[in-house]
Amino acid sequence: SIQLFTHIHFLQKQWYSIHSFISIHSLFHIVIYLFETLSGKPLGDGKPLNHKTEILEIALDQKGLTNERKIAFVDKNRDLYITSVKRFGKEQRVIKIGTMVHTLAWNDMCNILCGLQDTRFTVWYYPNVVYVDKELLPKTLYEKDASEFSKNPQIVSFVGSQITIRRADGSLIHVNISPYPAILHEYVSTSKWEDSIRLCRFVKDQTLWACLAAMAVASQDMDTAEIAYASIGEIDKVQYISSMKDLPSKESKLAHILLFSGNIQDAEMLLLQAGLIYQAIQVNINLFNWERALELAVKHKTHVDTVLAYRQKFLDDFGKKETNQRFLQYAEGASILQNLNFTIYYLLLFRTF
């Protein structure tokens, strides 16, 4: 079983049986180690997850492939974070999705998270949205007043669409949420996109449409994503998705999906591996990553003049002068080369006469 190991005090451990193939070990309050319970080997590249402050509570989601699994944890500041279980090489993003969280739990059947934060009971219907389109996070939440739970309540279980909460006096309260997000999770996990769209149209709930939009982008089903974004009025994103259809190659489309999700480095790497050097340079120009654009152009010995021209136009638009020594160096070199080319051109032209 998946077992969760946490050091609550220096020499004290608490054990929780969670699922079937991963162990999590939180050491000295700020470091999380991940292991496969079947083999005992470290998960991913074996490097631990480091956090800047003491970790008080950890929870592992219950569904999905290993590389899709997520950990949610609460630190000493009562901030709620989410991060990926599978970790290889590059630094994994640890993203804050809540504040003043006192207790949390994952659903037993799908990756829906609930918690009590400050005076609100909150359900994150699709926590993975922060890795796809963080702007959609508020639209994928369900919230209600938590004053009825009194002080210091604890979530006991989250089974199906029912959450059981224990009050400080020991009494239990059962809270029911909509069953439709769980149904949507099931449809998406089996790639039943038409059924997902029909469900959202039947329920007519903006929260469900927002979840479907993020799920579709995560699964790279941009046709469904376009319909879902249109249904929640995200017209600019609909236009961007529509523009992807005109891209010439599969690699270009996938790179723009990664860009859409904010994975700039992954998108650039994909373009470079596919030999689409100019597109990789253009991505950085569009994002005003000028130094990276110039670095790529110089490294691959192509389109240096293009980067310089875009940079100069950018400066001209804001009425500024170039101060970056690297750009000044290559601009001077380009100017000398241009004058040399003009000289050669006129010599050849004169010789023809």
mmCIF file of C-alpha atoms in Angstrom:
data_model
loop_
_atom_site.group_PDB
_atom_site.id
_atom_site.type_symbol
_atom_site.label_atom_id
_atom_site.label_comp_id
_atom_site.label_asym_id
_atom_site.label_seq_id
_atom_site.Cartn_x
_atom_site.Cartn_y
_atom_site.Cartn_z
ATOM 1 C CA SER A 1 0.000 0.000 0.000
ATOM 2 C CA ILE A 2 1.014 3.598 -0.376
ATOM 3 C CA GLN A 3 2.112 4.723 3.025
ATOM 4 C CA LEU A 4 2.588 8.269 4.204
ATOM 5 C CA PHE A 5 5.358 8.834 6.742
ATOM 6 C CA THR A 6 5.486 12.184 8.534
ATOM 7 C CA HIS A 7 7.732 13.370 11.349
ATOM 8 C CA ILE A 8 5.343 15.305 13.548
ATOM 9 C CA HIS A 9 8.101 15.639 16.124
ATOM 10 C CA PHE A 10 11.803 14.864 15.773
ATOM 11 C CA LEU A 11 11.532 11.209 16.807
ATOM 12 C CA GLN A 12 7.829 10.627 16.291
ATOM 13 C CA LYS A 13 6.244 9.151 13.141
ATOM 14 C CA GLN A 14 2.636 8.802 12.083
ATOM 15 C CA TRP A 15 1.698 6.231 9.451
ATOM 16 C CA TYR A 16 -1.252 6.359 7.085
ATOM 17 C CA SER A 17 -2.207 3.702 4.557
ATOM 18 C CA ILE A 18 -3.318 5.442 1.379
ATOM 19 C CA HIS A 19 -3.145 3.367 -1.805
ATOM 20 C CA SER A 20 -0.841 0.962 -3.575
ATOM 21 C CA PHE A 21 2.559 1.949 -4.860
ATOM 22 C CA ILE A 22 4.196 5.074 -3.452
ATOM 23 C CA SER A 23 5.596 5.948 -0.044
ATOM 24 C CA ILE A 24 6.128 9.494 1.126
ATOM 25 C CA HIS A 25 8.500 10.359 3.936
ATOM 26 C CA SER A 26 8.629 13.868 5.396
ATOM 27 C CA LEU A 27 11.896 14.416 7.262
ATOM 28 C CA PHE A 28 12.820 17.282 9.604
ATOM 29 C CA HIS A 29 9.513 18.948 8.681
ATOM 30 C CA ILE A 30 10.746 20.530 5.421
ATOM 31 C CA VAL A 31 11.932 17.673 3.163
ATOM 32 C CA ILE A 32 9.691 15.092 1.470
ATOM 33 C CA TYR A 33 11.197 11.841 0.148
ATOM 34 C CA LEU A 34 9.221 9.674 -2.253
ATOM 35 C CA PHE A 35 9.588 5.891 -2.545
ATOM 36 C CA GLU A 36 7.942 3.047 -4.427
ATOM 37 C CA THR A 37 6.560 0.696 -1.796
ATOM 38 C CA LEU A 38 6.899 -2.407 -3.976
ATOM 39 C CA SER A 39 10.626 -2.008 -4.560
ATOM 40 C CA GLY A 40 11.654 0.497 -1.890
ATOM 41 C CA LYS A 41 13.460 2.523 -4.552
ATOM 42 C CA PRO A 42 13.314 6.332 -4.607
ATOM 43 C CA LEU A 43 10.729 7.643 -7.032
ATOM 44 C CA GLY A 44 11.812 9.640 -10.070
ATOM 45 C CA ASP A 45 15.383 10.914 -9.861
ATOM 46 C CA GLY A 46 15.546 10.218 -6.121
ATOM 47 C CA LYS A 47 15.888 13.884 -5.177
ATOM 48 C CA PRO A 48 13.668 15.000 -2.292
ATOM 49 C CA LEU A 49 11.114 17.766 -2.410
ATOM 50 C CA ASN A 50 12.422 20.679 -0.342
ATOM 51 C CA HIS A 51 10.171 23.309 1.162
ATOM 52 C CA LYS A 52 11.182 26.542 2.839
ATOM 53 C CA THR A 53 9.013 26.154 5.950
ATOM 54 C CA GLU A 54 7.837 23.337 8.206
ATOM 55 C CA ILE A 55 5.311 20.950 6.644
ATOM 56 C CA LEU A 56 2.386 20.070 8.886
ATOM 57 C CA GLU A 57 0.158 17.869 6.730
ATOM 58 C CA ILE A 58 0.581 15.871 3.508
ATOM 59 C CA ALA A 59 -2.017 14.180 1.318
ATOM 60 C CA LEU A 60 -1.557 12.104 -1.842
ATOM 61 C CA ASP A 61 -4.209 11.935 -4.563
ATOM 62 C CA GLN A 62 -5.789 8.550 -5.206
ATOM 63 C CA LYS A 63 -6.115 8.144 -8.976
ATOM 64 C CA GLY A 64 -4.065 8.275 -12.149
ATOM 65 C CA LEU A 65 -0.756 7.101 -13.545
ATOM 66 C CA THR A 66 2.426 7.567 -11.523
ATOM 67 C CA ASN A 67 3.630 10.518 -13.570
ATOM 68 C CA GLU A 68 0.256 12.242 -13.108
ATOM 69 C CA ARG A 69 -0.036 11.849 -9.329
ATOM 70 C CA LYS A 70 -0.019 14.934 -7.123
ATOM 71 C CA ILE A 71 0.869 15.697 -3.506
ATOM 72 C CA ALA A 72 -0.939 18.404 -1.564
ATOM 73 C CA PHE A 73 0.637 19.693 1.636
ATOM 74 C CA VAL A 74 0.056 22.386 4.228
ATOM 75 C CA ASP A 75 2.981 24.243 5.793
ATOM 76 C CA LYS A 76 3.406 26.102 9.070
ATOM 77 C CA ASN A 77 1.935 29.269 7.551
ATOM 78 C CA ARG A 78 -1.191 27.255 6.748
ATOM 79 C CA ASP A 79 -0.609 27.710 3.015
ATOM 80 C CA LEU A 80 -1.742 24.856 0.780
ATOM 81 C CA TYR A 81 0.600 23.730 -2.019
ATOM 82 C CA ILE A 82 0.401 21.142 -4.771
ATOM 83 C CA THR A 83 3.212 19.473 -6.689
ATOM 84 C CA SER A 84 3.897 16.469 -8.887
ATOM 85 C CA VAL A 85 4.946 13.081 -7.510
ATOM 86 C CA LYS A 86 7.110 12.152 -10.501
ATOM 87 C CA ARG A 87 10.251 14.260 -10.490
ATOM 88 C CA PHE A 88 13.067 14.009 -13.039
ATOM 89 C CA GLY A 89 16.007 16.401 -13.304
ATOM 90 C CA LYS A 90 14.404 19.794 -13.759
ATOM 91 C CA GLU A 91 12.961 21.699 -10.838
ATOM 92 C CA GLN A 92 9.302 20.818 -10.374
ATOM 93 C CA ARG A 93 6.839 23.597 -9.768
ATOM 94 C CA VAL A 94 5.345 23.759 -6.299
ATOM 95 C CA ILE A 95 2.267 25.965 -6.584
ATOM 96 C CA LYS A 96 0.206 27.530 -3.813
ATOM 97 C CA ILE A 97 -3.523 26.961 -4.249
ATOM 98 C CA GLY A 98 -4.907 28.006 -0.871
ATOM 99 C CA THR A 99 -4.266 29.960 2.340
ATOM 100 C CA MET A 100 -5.197 29.486 5.990
ATOM 101 C CA VAL A 101 -5.958 25.791 5.396
ATOM 102 C CA HIS A 102 -6.549 23.792 8.584
ATOM 103 C CA THR A 103 -7.436 20.346 7.232
ATOM 104 C CA LEU A 104 -7.682 18.657 3.821
ATOM 105 C CA ALA A 105 -8.543 15.382 2.084
ATOM 106 C CA TRP A 106 -8.555 13.887 -1.421
ATOM 107 C CA ASN A 107 -11.596 12.132 -2.804
ATOM 108 C CA ASP A 108 -11.415 8.335 -2.754
ATOM 109 C CA MET A 109 -12.462 7.878 -6.402
ATOM 110 C CA CYS A 110 -11.144 10.876 -8.356
ATOM 111 C CA ASN A 111 -8.655 13.693 -7.903
ATOM 112 C CA ILE A 112 -10.896 16.239 -6.235
ATOM 113 C CA LEU A 113 -9.503 17.955 -3.128
ATOM 114 C CA CYS A 114 -11.411 19.503 -0.259
ATOM 115 C CA GLY A 115 -10.282 21.569 2.695
ATOM 116 C CA LEU A 116 -11.262 24.072 5.343
ATOM 117 C CA GLN A 117 -9.526 27.401 4.841
ATOM 118 C CA ASP A 118 -10.180 30.243 7.247
ATOM 119 C CA THR A 119 -13.989 30.608 7.412
ATOM 120 C CA ARG A 120 -14.705 28.750 4.161
ATOM 121 C CA PHE A 121 -15.205 25.155 3.181
ATOM 122 C CA THR A 122 -13.539 24.775 -0.227
ATOM 123 C CA VAL A 123 -13.533 22.061 -2.880
ATOM 124 C CA TRP A 124 -10.916 22.136 -5.633
ATOM 125 C CA TYR A 125 -12.725 20.241 -8.374
ATOM 126 C CA TYR A 126 -9.607 20.090 -10.566
ATOM 127 C CA PRO A 127 -6.435 21.069 -8.648
ATOM 128 C CA ASN A 128 -4.263 20.245 -11.679
ATOM 129 C CA VAL A 129 -5.696 23.362 -13.342
ATOM 130 C CA VAL A 130 -2.763 25.370 -11.922
ATOM 131 C CA TYR A 131 -0.420 23.446 -14.233
ATOM 132 C CA VAL A 132 -2.640 24.053 -17.257
ATOM 133 C CA ASP A 133 -4.242 27.488 -16.886
ATOM 134 C CA LYS A 134 -3.785 29.067 -13.471
ATOM 135 C CA GLU A 135 -6.234 31.864 -14.301
ATOM 136 C CA LEU A 136 -9.022 29.278 -14.291
ATOM 137 C CA LEU A 137 -8.374 28.180 -10.681
ATOM 138 C CA PRO A 138 -11.031 30.452 -9.082
ATOM 139 C CA LYS A 139 -13.594 29.224 -11.610
ATOM 140 C CA THR A 140 -13.034 25.562 -10.686
ATOM 141 C CA LEU A 141 -13.744 25.981 -6.951
ATOM 142 C CA TYR A 142 -16.800 25.318 -4.829
ATOM 143 C CA GLU A 143 -16.988 27.357 -1.613
ATOM 144 C CA LYS A 144 -19.431 27.674 1.242
ATOM 145 C CA ASP A 145 -19.447 29.218 4.690
ATOM 146 C CA ALA A 146 -17.774 27.001 7.307
ATOM 147 C CA SER A 147 -19.087 28.674 10.472
ATOM 148 C CA GLU A 148 -21.450 25.734 11.115
ATOM 149 C CA PHE A 149 -18.436 23.494 11.749
ATOM 150 C CA SER A 150 -17.367 25.557 14.819
ATOM 151 C CA LYS A 151 -13.681 25.866 15.761
ATOM 152 C CA ASN A 152 -10.909 23.412 14.846
ATOM 153 C CA PRO A 153 -12.948 20.950 12.745
ATOM 154 C CA GLN A 154 -11.179 18.040 11.004
ATOM 155 C CA ILE A 155 -12.087 16.330 7.750
ATOM 156 C CA VAL A 156 -12.518 12.615 8.487
ATOM 157 C CA SER A 157 -13.246 11.305 4.990
ATOM 158 C CA PHE A 158 -14.173 12.312 1.450
ATOM 159 C CA VAL A 159 -16.059 9.415 -0.120
ATOM 160 C CA GLY A 160 -18.022 9.817 -3.319
ATOM 161 C CA SER A 161 -19.791 13.157 -3.122
ATOM 162 C CA GLN A 162 -19.942 13.202 0.698
ATOM 163 C CA ILE A 163 -17.423 14.785 3.069
ATOM 164 C CA THR A 164 -17.494 13.861 6.752
ATOM 165 C CA ILE A 165 -16.234 16.509 9.181
ATOM 166 C CA ARG A 166 -15.636 16.077 12.904
ATOM 167 C CA ARG A 167 -16.272 19.045 15.134
ATOM 168 C CA ALA A 168 -14.144 19.843 18.176
ATOM 169 C CA ASP A 169 -16.865 18.312 20.433
ATOM 170 C CA GLY A 170 -16.609 15.002 18.545
ATOM 171 C CA SER A 171 -19.862 15.243 16.623
ATOM 172 C CA LEU A 172 -19.870 14.439 12.906
ATOM 173 C CA ILE A 173 -21.294 16.560 10.105
ATOM 174 C CA HIS A 174 -21.874 15.269 6.590
ATOM 175 C CA VAL A 175 -21.547 17.679 3.664
ATOM 176 C CA ASN A 176 -22.739 16.730 0.189
ATOM 177 C CA ILE A 177 -21.333 18.285 -2.972
ATOM 178 C CA SER A 178 -22.385 18.025 -6.608
ATOM 179 C CA PRO A 179 -21.778 14.563 -8.116
ATOM 180 C CA TYR A 180 -21.203 15.997 -11.595
ATOM 181 C CA PRO A 181 -17.497 16.928 -11.259
ATOM 182 C CA ALA A 182 -16.709 13.304 -10.323
ATOM 183 C CA ILE A 183 -18.673 12.097 -13.360
ATOM 184 C CA LEU A 184 -16.720 14.561 -15.523
ATOM 185 C CA HIS A 185 -13.434 13.208 -14.133
ATOM 186 C CA GLU A 186 -14.544 9.686 -15.063
ATOM 187 C CA TYR A 187 -15.506 10.696 -18.613
ATOM 188 C CA VAL A 188 -12.220 12.528 -19.165
ATOM 189 C CA SER A 189 -10.123 9.668 -17.766
ATOM 190 C CA THR A 190 -11.621 7.425 -20.459
ATOM 191 C CA SER A 191 -11.414 10.104 -23.195
ATOM 192 C CA LYS A 192 -15.196 10.349 -23.567
ATOM 193 C CA TRP A 193 -15.071 13.952 -24.748
ATOM 194 C CA GLU A 194 -18.503 14.003 -26.408
ATOM 195 C CA ASP A 195 -20.080 12.697 -23.194
ATOM 196 C CA SER A 196 -18.155 15.361 -21.233
ATOM 197 C CA ILE A 197 -19.536 18.131 -23.438
ATOM 198 C CA ARG A 198 -23.081 16.740 -23.204
ATOM 199 C CA LEU A 199 -22.779 16.582 -19.394
ATOM 200 C CA CYS A 200 -21.685 20.222 -19.180
ATOM 201 C CA ARG A 201 -24.483 21.327 -21.486
ATOM 202 C CA PHE A 202 -26.989 19.403 -19.384
ATOM 203 C CA VAL A 203 -25.782 20.771 -16.027
ATOM 204 C CA LYS A 204 -25.263 24.344 -17.356
ATOM 205 C CA ASP A 205 -22.671 25.148 -14.700
ATOM 206 C CA GLN A 206 -19.728 27.477 -15.388
ATOM 207 C CA THR A 207 -17.570 25.626 -12.839
ATOM 208 C CA LEU A 208 -17.989 22.369 -14.737
ATOM 209 C CA TRP A 209 -17.175 24.060 -18.076
ATOM 210 C CA ALA A 210 -14.011 25.581 -16.546
ATOM 211 C CA CYS A 211 -12.909 22.140 -15.313
ATOM 212 C CA LEU A 212 -13.528 20.648 -18.748
ATOM 213 C CA ALA A 213 -11.524 23.431 -20.425
ATOM 214 C CA ALA A 214 -8.471 22.718 -18.253
ATOM 215 C CA MET A 215 -8.855 18.943 -18.524
ATOM 216 C CA ALA A 216 -9.057 19.140 -22.316
ATOM 217 C CA VAL A 217 -5.892 21.256 -22.565
ATOM 218 C CA ALA A 218 -4.081 18.861 -20.210
ATOM 219 C CA SER A 219 -5.090 15.992 -22.520
ATOM 220 C CA GLN A 220 -4.280 18.068 -25.637
ATOM 221 C CA ASP A 221 -7.829 17.802 -26.957
ATOM 222 C CA MET A 222 -7.994 21.357 -28.258
ATOM 223 C CA ASP A 223 -11.371 20.957 -30.029
ATOM 224 C CA THR A 224 -13.055 20.240 -26.692
ATOM 225 C CA ALA A 225 -10.990 22.973 -25.025
ATOM 226 C CA GLU A 226 -12.180 25.490 -27.619
ATOM 227 C CA ILE A 227 -15.844 24.634 -26.937
ATOM 228 C CA ALA A 228 -15.343 24.780 -23.153
ATOM 229 C CA TYR A 229 -13.483 28.106 -23.185
ATOM 230 C CA ALA A 230 -16.159 29.600 -25.427
ATOM 231 C CA SER A 231 -18.811 28.478 -22.932
ATOM 232 C CA ILE A 232 -17.159 30.433 -20.094
ATOM 233 C CA GLY A 233 -16.527 33.526 -22.212
ATOM 234 C CA GLU A 234 -12.738 33.239 -22.536
ATOM 235 C CA ILE A 235 -12.742 34.646 -26.065
ATOM 236 C CA ASP A 236 -9.020 35.491 -26.219
ATOM 237 C CA LYS A 237 -8.130 31.889 -25.391
ATOM 238 C CA VAL A 238 -10.619 30.603 -27.953
ATOM 239 C CA GLN A 239 -8.892 32.730 -30.591
ATOM 240 C CA TYR A 240 -5.458 31.466 -29.551
ATOM 241 C CA ILE A 241 -6.600 27.839 -29.698
ATOM 242 C CA SER A 242 -8.198 28.474 -33.086
ATOM 243 C CA SER A 243 -4.929 29.923 -34.387
ATOM 244 C CA MET A 244 -3.130 26.675 -33.494
ATOM 245 C CA LYS A 245 -5.079 24.859 -36.199
ATOM 246 C CA ASP A 246 -3.178 26.772 -38.889
ATOM 247 C CA LEU A 247 0.247 25.742 -37.588
ATOM 248 C CA PRO A 248 2.169 23.681 -40.150
ATOM 249 C CA SER A 249 3.499 20.813 -38.033
ATOM 250 C CA LYS A 250 2.516 18.569 -35.149
ATOM 251 C CA GLU A 251 5.544 19.786 -33.170
ATOM 252 C CA SER A 252 4.474 23.410 -33.597
ATOM 253 C CA LYS A 253 0.979 22.658 -32.334
ATOM 254 C CA LEU A 254 2.266 20.741 -29.322
ATOM 255 C CA ALA A 255 4.742 23.530 -28.530
ATOM 256 C CA HIS A 256 1.952 26.116 -28.560
ATOM 257 C CA ILE A 257 -0.143 23.934 -26.263
ATOM 258 C CA LEU A 258 2.807 23.899 -23.858
ATOM 259 C CA LEU A 259 3.097 27.689 -24.201
ATOM 260 C CA PHE A 260 -0.616 27.999 -23.494
ATOM 261 C CA SER A 261 -0.019 26.142 -20.217
ATOM 262 C CA GLY A 262 2.978 28.319 -19.333
ATOM 263 C CA ASN A 263 5.592 25.618 -19.981
ATOM 264 C CA ILE A 264 7.923 27.887 -21.918
ATOM 265 C CA GLN A 265 11.121 25.863 -21.496
ATOM 266 C CA ASP A 266 9.411 22.631 -22.551
ATOM 267 C CA ALA A 267 7.951 24.342 -25.618
ATOM 268 C CA GLU A 268 11.335 25.751 -26.608
ATOM 269 C CA MET A 269 13.044 22.387 -26.108
ATOM 270 C CA LEU A 270 10.439 20.655 -28.278
ATOM 271 C CA LEU A 271 10.919 23.161 -31.106
ATOM 272 C CA LEU A 272 14.700 22.891 -30.953
ATOM 273 C CA GLN A 273 14.592 19.088 -30.993
ATOM 274 C CA ALA A 274 12.318 19.249 -34.041
ATOM 275 C CA GLY A 275 14.800 21.552 -35.783
ATOM 276 C CA LEU A 276 12.369 24.482 -35.729
ATOM 277 C CA ILE A 277 15.037 26.994 -34.723
ATOM 278 C CA TYR A 278 13.305 30.120 -35.989
ATOM 279 C CA GLN A 279 10.072 29.260 -34.167
ATOM 280 C CA ALA A 280 12.024 28.728 -30.925
ATOM 281 C CA ILE A 281 13.652 32.138 -31.406
ATOM 282 C CA GLN A 282 10.294 33.737 -32.253
ATOM 283 C CA VAL A 283 8.711 32.304 -29.092
ATOM 284 C CA ASN A 284 11.303 34.120 -26.978
ATOM 285 C CA ILE A 285 10.902 37.329 -29.006
ATOM 286 C CA ASN A 286 7.127 37.235 -28.470
ATOM 287 C CA LEU A 287 7.704 36.807 -24.732
ATOM 288 C CA PHE A 288 10.352 39.584 -24.711
ATOM 289 C CA ASN A 289 13.000 37.104 -23.574
ATOM 290 C CA TRP A 290 15.517 39.070 -25.614
ATOM 291 C CA GLU A 291 18.730 37.616 -24.247
ATOM 292 C CA ARG A 292 17.530 34.041 -24.727
ATOM 293 C CA ALA A 293 16.396 34.849 -28.278
ATOM 294 C CA LEU A 294 19.822 36.296 -29.105
ATOM 295 C CA GLU A 295 21.571 33.370 -27.415
ATOM 296 C CA LEU A 296 19.682 30.875 -29.595
ATOM 297 C CA ALA A 297 20.291 32.900 -32.751
ATOM 298 C CA VAL A 298 24.033 33.146 -32.098
ATOM 299 C CA LYS A 299 24.337 29.491 -31.076
ATOM 300 C CA HIS A 300 22.612 28.254 -34.220
ATOM 301 C CA LYS A 301 24.145 30.975 -36.420
ATOM 302 C CA THR A 302 20.822 32.081 -37.847
ATOM 303 C CA HIS A 303 18.396 35.013 -37.592
ATOM 304 C CA VAL A 304 20.692 37.170 -35.472
ATOM 305 C CA ASP A 305 19.665 40.152 -37.613
ATOM 306 C CA THR A 306 15.996 39.266 -37.031
ATOM 307 C CA VAL A 307 16.427 39.349 -33.247
ATOM 308 C CA LEU A 308 18.312 42.657 -33.479
ATOM 309 C CA ALA A 309 15.578 44.168 -35.671
ATOM 310 C CA TYR A 310 12.769 43.109 -33.320
ATOM 311 C CA ARG A 311 14.764 44.384 -30.345
ATOM 312 C CA GLN A 312 15.352 47.759 -32.009
ATOM 313 C CA LYS A 313 11.682 48.123 -32.880
ATOM 314 C CA PHE A 314 10.772 47.308 -29.285
ATOM 315 C CA LEU A 315 13.145 50.021 -28.005
ATOM 316 C CA ASP A 316 11.907 52.529 -30.581
ATOM 317 C CA ASP A 317 8.281 51.924 -29.576
ATOM 318 C CA PHE A 318 9.147 52.880 -25.988
ATOM 319 C CA GLY A 319 11.554 55.668 -26.903
ATOM 320 C CA LYS A 320 14.560 53.955 -25.329
ATOM 321 C CA LYS A 321 18.167 53.393 -26.366
ATOM 322 C CA GLU A 322 20.046 50.126 -26.279
ATOM 323 C CA THR A 323 22.092 49.632 -23.098
ATOM 324 C CA ASN A 324 22.658 45.869 -23.212
ATOM 325 C CA GLN A 325 26.317 45.364 -24.120
ATOM 326 C CA ARG A 326 25.667 42.025 -25.799
ATOM 327 C CA PHE A 327 23.102 43.548 -28.151
ATOM 328 C CA LEU A 328 25.356 46.546 -28.815
ATOM 329 C CA GLN A 329 28.206 44.182 -29.706
ATOM 330 C CA TYR A 330 26.191 42.170 -32.219
ATOM 331 C CA ALA A 331 24.468 45.255 -33.603
ATOM 332 C CA GLU A 332 27.887 46.789 -34.350
ATOM 333 C CA GLY A 333 29.031 43.550 -35.984
ATOM 334 C CA ALA A 334 25.864 43.388 -38.063
ATOM 335 C CA SER A 335 26.365 47.006 -39.159
ATOM 336 C CA ILE A 336 29.955 46.307 -40.283
ATOM 337 C CA LEU A 337 28.809 43.192 -42.149
ATOM 338 C CA GLN A 338 25.984 45.097 -43.812
ATOM 339 C CA ASN A 339 28.376 47.840 -45.008
ATOM 340 C CA LEU A 340 30.726 45.159 -46.326
ATOM 341 C CA ASN A 341 27.888 43.505 -48.211
ATOM 342 C CA PHE A 342 26.882 46.834 -49.773
ATOM 343 C CA THR A 343 30.522 47.435 -50.834
ATOM 344 C CA ILE A 344 30.776 43.996 -52.448
ATOM 345 C CA TYR A 345 27.408 44.543 -54.155
ATOM 346 C CA TYR A 346 28.448 47.855 -55.701
ATOM 347 C CA LEU A 347 31.842 46.449 -56.806
ATOM 348 C CA LEU A 348 30.099 43.584 -58.567
ATOM 349 C CA LEU A 349 27.557 45.948 -60.042
ATOM 350 C CA PHE A 350 30.342 48.255 -61.335
ATOM 351 C CA ARG A 351 32.216 45.266 -62.827
ATOM 352 C CA THR A 352 29.136 44.201 -64.815
ATOM 353 C CA PHE A 353 29.202 47.533 -66.592
#
